[in-house]
PDB file of C-alpha atoms in Angstrom:
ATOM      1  CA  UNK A 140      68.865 -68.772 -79.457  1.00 49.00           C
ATOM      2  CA  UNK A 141      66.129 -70.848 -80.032  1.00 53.00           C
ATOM      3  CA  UNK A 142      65.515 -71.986 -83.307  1.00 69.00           C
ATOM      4  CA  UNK A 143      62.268 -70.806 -85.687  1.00 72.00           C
ATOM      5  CA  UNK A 144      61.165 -68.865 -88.160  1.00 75.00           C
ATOM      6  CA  UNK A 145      62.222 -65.180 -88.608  1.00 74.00           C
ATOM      7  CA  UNK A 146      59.977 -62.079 -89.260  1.00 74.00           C
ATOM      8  CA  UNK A 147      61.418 -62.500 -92.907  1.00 73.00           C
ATOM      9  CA  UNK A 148      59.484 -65.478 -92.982  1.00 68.00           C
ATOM     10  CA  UNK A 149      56.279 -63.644 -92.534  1.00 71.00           C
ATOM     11  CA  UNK A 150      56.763 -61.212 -95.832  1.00 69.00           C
ATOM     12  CA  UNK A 151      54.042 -61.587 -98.832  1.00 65.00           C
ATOM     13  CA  UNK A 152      55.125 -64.204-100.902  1.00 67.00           C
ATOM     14  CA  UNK A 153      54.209 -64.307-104.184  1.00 68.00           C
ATOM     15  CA  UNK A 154      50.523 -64.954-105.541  1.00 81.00           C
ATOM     16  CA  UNK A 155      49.160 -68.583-106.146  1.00 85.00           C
ATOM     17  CA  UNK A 156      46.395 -69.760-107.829  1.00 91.00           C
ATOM     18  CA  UNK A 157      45.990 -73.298-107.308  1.00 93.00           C
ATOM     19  CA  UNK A 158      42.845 -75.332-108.143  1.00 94.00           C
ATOM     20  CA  UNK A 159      41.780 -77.995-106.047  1.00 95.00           C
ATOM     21  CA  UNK A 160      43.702 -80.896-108.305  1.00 96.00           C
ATOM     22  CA  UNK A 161      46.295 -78.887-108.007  1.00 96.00           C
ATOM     23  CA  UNK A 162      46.512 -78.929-104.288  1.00 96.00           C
ATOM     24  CA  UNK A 163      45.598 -82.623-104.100  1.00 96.00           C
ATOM     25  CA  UNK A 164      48.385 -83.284-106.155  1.00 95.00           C
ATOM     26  CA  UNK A 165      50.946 -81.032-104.909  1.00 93.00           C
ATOM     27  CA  UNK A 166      50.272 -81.758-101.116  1.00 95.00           C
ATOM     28  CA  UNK A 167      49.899 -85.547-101.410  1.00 94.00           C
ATOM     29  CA  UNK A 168      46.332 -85.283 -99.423  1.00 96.00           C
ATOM     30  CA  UNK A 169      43.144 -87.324-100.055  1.00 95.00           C
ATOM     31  CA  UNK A 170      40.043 -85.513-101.252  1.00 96.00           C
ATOM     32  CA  UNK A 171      38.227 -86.623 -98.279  1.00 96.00           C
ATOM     33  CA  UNK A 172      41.844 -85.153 -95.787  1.00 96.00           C
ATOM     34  CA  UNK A 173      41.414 -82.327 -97.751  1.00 97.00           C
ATOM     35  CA  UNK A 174      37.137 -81.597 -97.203  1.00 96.00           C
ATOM     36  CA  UNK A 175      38.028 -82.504 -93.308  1.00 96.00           C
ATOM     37  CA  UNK A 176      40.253 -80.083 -93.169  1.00 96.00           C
ATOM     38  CA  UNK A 177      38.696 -77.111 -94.529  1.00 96.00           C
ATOM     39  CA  UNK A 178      35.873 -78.400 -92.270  1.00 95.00           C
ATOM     40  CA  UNK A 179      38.171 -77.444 -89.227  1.00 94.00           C
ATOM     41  CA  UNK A 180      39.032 -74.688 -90.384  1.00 93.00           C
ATOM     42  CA  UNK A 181      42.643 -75.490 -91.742  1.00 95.00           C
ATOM     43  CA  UNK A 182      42.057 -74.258 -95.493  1.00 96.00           C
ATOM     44  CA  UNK A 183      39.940 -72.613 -97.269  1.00 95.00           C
ATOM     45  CA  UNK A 184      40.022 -71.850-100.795  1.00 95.00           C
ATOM     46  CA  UNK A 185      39.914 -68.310-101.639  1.00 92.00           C
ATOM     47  CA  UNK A 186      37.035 -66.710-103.491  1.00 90.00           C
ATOM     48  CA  UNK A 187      36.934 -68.724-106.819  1.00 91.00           C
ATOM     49  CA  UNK A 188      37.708 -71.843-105.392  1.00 91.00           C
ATOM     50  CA  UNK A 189      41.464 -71.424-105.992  1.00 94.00           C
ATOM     51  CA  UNK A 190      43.828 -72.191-103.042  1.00 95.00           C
ATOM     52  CA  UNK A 191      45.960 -69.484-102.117  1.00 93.00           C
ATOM     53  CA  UNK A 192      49.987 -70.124-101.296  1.00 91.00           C
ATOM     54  CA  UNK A 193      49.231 -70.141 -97.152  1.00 91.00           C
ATOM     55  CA  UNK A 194      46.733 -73.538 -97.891  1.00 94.00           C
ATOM     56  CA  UNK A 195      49.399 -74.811 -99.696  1.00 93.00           C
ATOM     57  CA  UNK A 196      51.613 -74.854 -97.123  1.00 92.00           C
ATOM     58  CA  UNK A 197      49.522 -75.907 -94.378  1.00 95.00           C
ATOM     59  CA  UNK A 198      48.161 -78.848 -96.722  1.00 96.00           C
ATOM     60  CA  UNK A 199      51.858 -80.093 -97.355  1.00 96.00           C
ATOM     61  CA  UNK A 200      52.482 -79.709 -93.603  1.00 95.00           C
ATOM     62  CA  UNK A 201      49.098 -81.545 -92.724  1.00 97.00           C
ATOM     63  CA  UNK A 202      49.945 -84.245 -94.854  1.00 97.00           C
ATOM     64  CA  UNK A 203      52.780 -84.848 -92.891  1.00 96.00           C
ATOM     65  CA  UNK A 204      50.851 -85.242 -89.845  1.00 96.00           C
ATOM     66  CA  UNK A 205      48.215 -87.045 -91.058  1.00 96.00           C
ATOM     67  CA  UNK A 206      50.745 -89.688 -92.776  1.00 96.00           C
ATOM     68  CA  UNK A 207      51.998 -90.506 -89.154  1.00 96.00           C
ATOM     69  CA  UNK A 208      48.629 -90.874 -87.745  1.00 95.00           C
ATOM     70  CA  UNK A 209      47.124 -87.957 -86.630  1.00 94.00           C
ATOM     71  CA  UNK A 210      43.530 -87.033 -87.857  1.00 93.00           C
ATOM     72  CA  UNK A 211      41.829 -83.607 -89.307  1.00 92.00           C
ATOM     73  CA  UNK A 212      40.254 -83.162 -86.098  1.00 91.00           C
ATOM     74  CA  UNK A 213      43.174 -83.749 -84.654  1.00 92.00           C
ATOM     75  CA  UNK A 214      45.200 -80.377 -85.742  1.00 95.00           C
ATOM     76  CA  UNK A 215      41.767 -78.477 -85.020  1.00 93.00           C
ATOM     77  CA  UNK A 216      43.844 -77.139 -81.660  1.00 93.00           C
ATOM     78  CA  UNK A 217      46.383 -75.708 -83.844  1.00 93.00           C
ATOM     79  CA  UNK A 218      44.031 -73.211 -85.883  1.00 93.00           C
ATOM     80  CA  UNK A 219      42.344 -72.133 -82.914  1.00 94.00           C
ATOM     81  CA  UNK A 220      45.841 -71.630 -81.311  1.00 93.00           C
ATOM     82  CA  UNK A 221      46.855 -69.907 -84.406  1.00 94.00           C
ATOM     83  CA  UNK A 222      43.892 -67.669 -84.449  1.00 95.00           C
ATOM     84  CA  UNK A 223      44.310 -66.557 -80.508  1.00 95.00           C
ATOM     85  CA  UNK A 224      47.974 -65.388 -81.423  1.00 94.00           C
ATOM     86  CA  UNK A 225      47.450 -64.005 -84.655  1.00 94.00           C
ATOM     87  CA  UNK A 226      44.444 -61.482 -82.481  1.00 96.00           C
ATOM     88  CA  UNK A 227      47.384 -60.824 -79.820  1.00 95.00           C
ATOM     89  CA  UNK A 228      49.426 -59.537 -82.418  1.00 95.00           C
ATOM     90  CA  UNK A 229      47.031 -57.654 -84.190  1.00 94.00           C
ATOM     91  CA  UNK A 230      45.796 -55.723 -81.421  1.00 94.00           C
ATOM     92  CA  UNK A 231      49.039 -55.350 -80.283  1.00 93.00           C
ATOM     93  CA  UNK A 232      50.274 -53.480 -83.188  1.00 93.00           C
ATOM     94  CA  UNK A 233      46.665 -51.934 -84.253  1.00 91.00           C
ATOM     95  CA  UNK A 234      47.490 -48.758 -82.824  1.00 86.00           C
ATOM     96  CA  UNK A 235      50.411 -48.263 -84.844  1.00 82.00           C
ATOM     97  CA  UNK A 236      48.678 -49.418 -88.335  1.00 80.00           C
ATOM     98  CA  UNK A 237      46.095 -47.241 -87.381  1.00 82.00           C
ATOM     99  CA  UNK A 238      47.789 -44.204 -87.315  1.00 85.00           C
ATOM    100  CA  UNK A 239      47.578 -41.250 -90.296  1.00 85.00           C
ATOM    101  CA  UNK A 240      51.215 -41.217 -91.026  1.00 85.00           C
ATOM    102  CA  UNK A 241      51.796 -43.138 -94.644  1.00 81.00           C
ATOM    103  CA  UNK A 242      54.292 -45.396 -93.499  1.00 88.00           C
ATOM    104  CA  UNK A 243      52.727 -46.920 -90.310  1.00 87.00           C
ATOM    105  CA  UNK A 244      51.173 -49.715 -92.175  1.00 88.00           C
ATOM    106  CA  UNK A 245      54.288 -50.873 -93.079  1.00 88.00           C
ATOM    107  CA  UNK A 246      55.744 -50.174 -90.098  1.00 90.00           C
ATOM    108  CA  UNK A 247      52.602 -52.124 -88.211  1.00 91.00           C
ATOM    109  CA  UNK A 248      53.379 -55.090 -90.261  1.00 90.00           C
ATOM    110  CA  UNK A 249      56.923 -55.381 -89.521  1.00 91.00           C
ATOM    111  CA  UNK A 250      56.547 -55.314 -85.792  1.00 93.00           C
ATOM    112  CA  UNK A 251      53.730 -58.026 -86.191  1.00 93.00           C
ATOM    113  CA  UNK A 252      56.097 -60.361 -88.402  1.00 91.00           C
ATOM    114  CA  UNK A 253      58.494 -59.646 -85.462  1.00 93.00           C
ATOM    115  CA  UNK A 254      56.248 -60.358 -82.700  1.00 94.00           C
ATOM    116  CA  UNK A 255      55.113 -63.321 -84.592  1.00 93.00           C
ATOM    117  CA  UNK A 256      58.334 -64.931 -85.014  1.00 92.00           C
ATOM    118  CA  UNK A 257      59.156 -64.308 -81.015  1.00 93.00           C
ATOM    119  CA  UNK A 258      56.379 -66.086 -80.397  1.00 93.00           C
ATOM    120  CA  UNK A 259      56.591 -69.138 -81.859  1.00 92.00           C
ATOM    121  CA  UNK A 260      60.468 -69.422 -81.171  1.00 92.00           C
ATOM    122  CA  UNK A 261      58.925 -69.483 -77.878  1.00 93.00           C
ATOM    123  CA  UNK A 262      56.302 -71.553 -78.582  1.00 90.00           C
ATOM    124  CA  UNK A 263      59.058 -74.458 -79.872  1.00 91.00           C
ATOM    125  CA  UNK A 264      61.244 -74.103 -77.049  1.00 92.00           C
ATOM    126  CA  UNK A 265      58.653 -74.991 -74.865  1.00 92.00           C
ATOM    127  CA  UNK A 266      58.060 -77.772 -76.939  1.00 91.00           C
ATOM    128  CA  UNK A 267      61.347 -78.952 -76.952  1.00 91.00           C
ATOM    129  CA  UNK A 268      61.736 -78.219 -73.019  1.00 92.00           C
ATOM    130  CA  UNK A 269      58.508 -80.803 -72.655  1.00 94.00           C
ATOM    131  CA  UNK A 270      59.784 -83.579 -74.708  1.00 92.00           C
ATOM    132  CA  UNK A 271      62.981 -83.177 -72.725  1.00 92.00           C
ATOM    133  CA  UNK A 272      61.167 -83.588 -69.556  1.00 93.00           C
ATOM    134  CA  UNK A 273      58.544 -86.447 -70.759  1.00 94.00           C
ATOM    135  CA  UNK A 274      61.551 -88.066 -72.962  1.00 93.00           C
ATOM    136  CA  UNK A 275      63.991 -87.872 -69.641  1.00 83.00           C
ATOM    137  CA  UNK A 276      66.769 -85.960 -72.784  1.00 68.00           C
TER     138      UNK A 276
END
């Protein structure tokens, strides 16, 4: 089995309020790393200006790549390719979280966290098949 996140890892995590200090400080970005990136898209702050606990992960994770080099416009490709699978799941699953029965919200949800985590155990076993063959491992 390939490894990568689980459908657990998808579940609403508790609420964060953090002001844009907060995140500067927190995620080790620049305030100039931090305006690129909600120029691309990356993060937003929520309305308010607070950053919401999803922007503080991908800042922490951006900072990451940005330390080794990459730039803002670099990880551009990732957002759209985050965007295309997060509308695959949705419409796979709209049907279901569309439907009058109470529960199928929940229901809707739970097969999306699953699909999503499928997905992107897929996604980094390709990954890992690639550096394989371009890394002759």
């Amino acid at each position: 089995v390939a490894d990568g996140p689980s459908p657990r890892d998808f579940a609403p995590t508790t609420e964060v309020r953090m002001t844009r200090a907060e995140l500067l400080s927190e995620s080790g970005l620049t305030a100039t790393s931090l305006a690129e990136l909600e120029q691309f898209g990356l993060i937003a702050p929520m309305p308010g200006g607070y950053f919401d606990v999803d922007a503080v992960h991908v800042a922490g994770t951006a900072a990451q790549l940005l330390a080794v080099g990459l730039e803002p416009r670099h990880l551009r490709s990732f957002r759209t390719a985050a965007d295309r699978e997060a509308t695959l799941i949705t419409q796979l699953v709209s049907a279901q979280a569309h439907q009058k029965d109470p529960d199928a919200k929940e229901r809707a949800s739970a097969e999306a966290a699953q699909l999503a985590a499928t997905i992107l155990r897929l996604h980094a076993q390709l990954v890992k098949a690639g550096l394989r063959r371009d890394l002759g491992r």
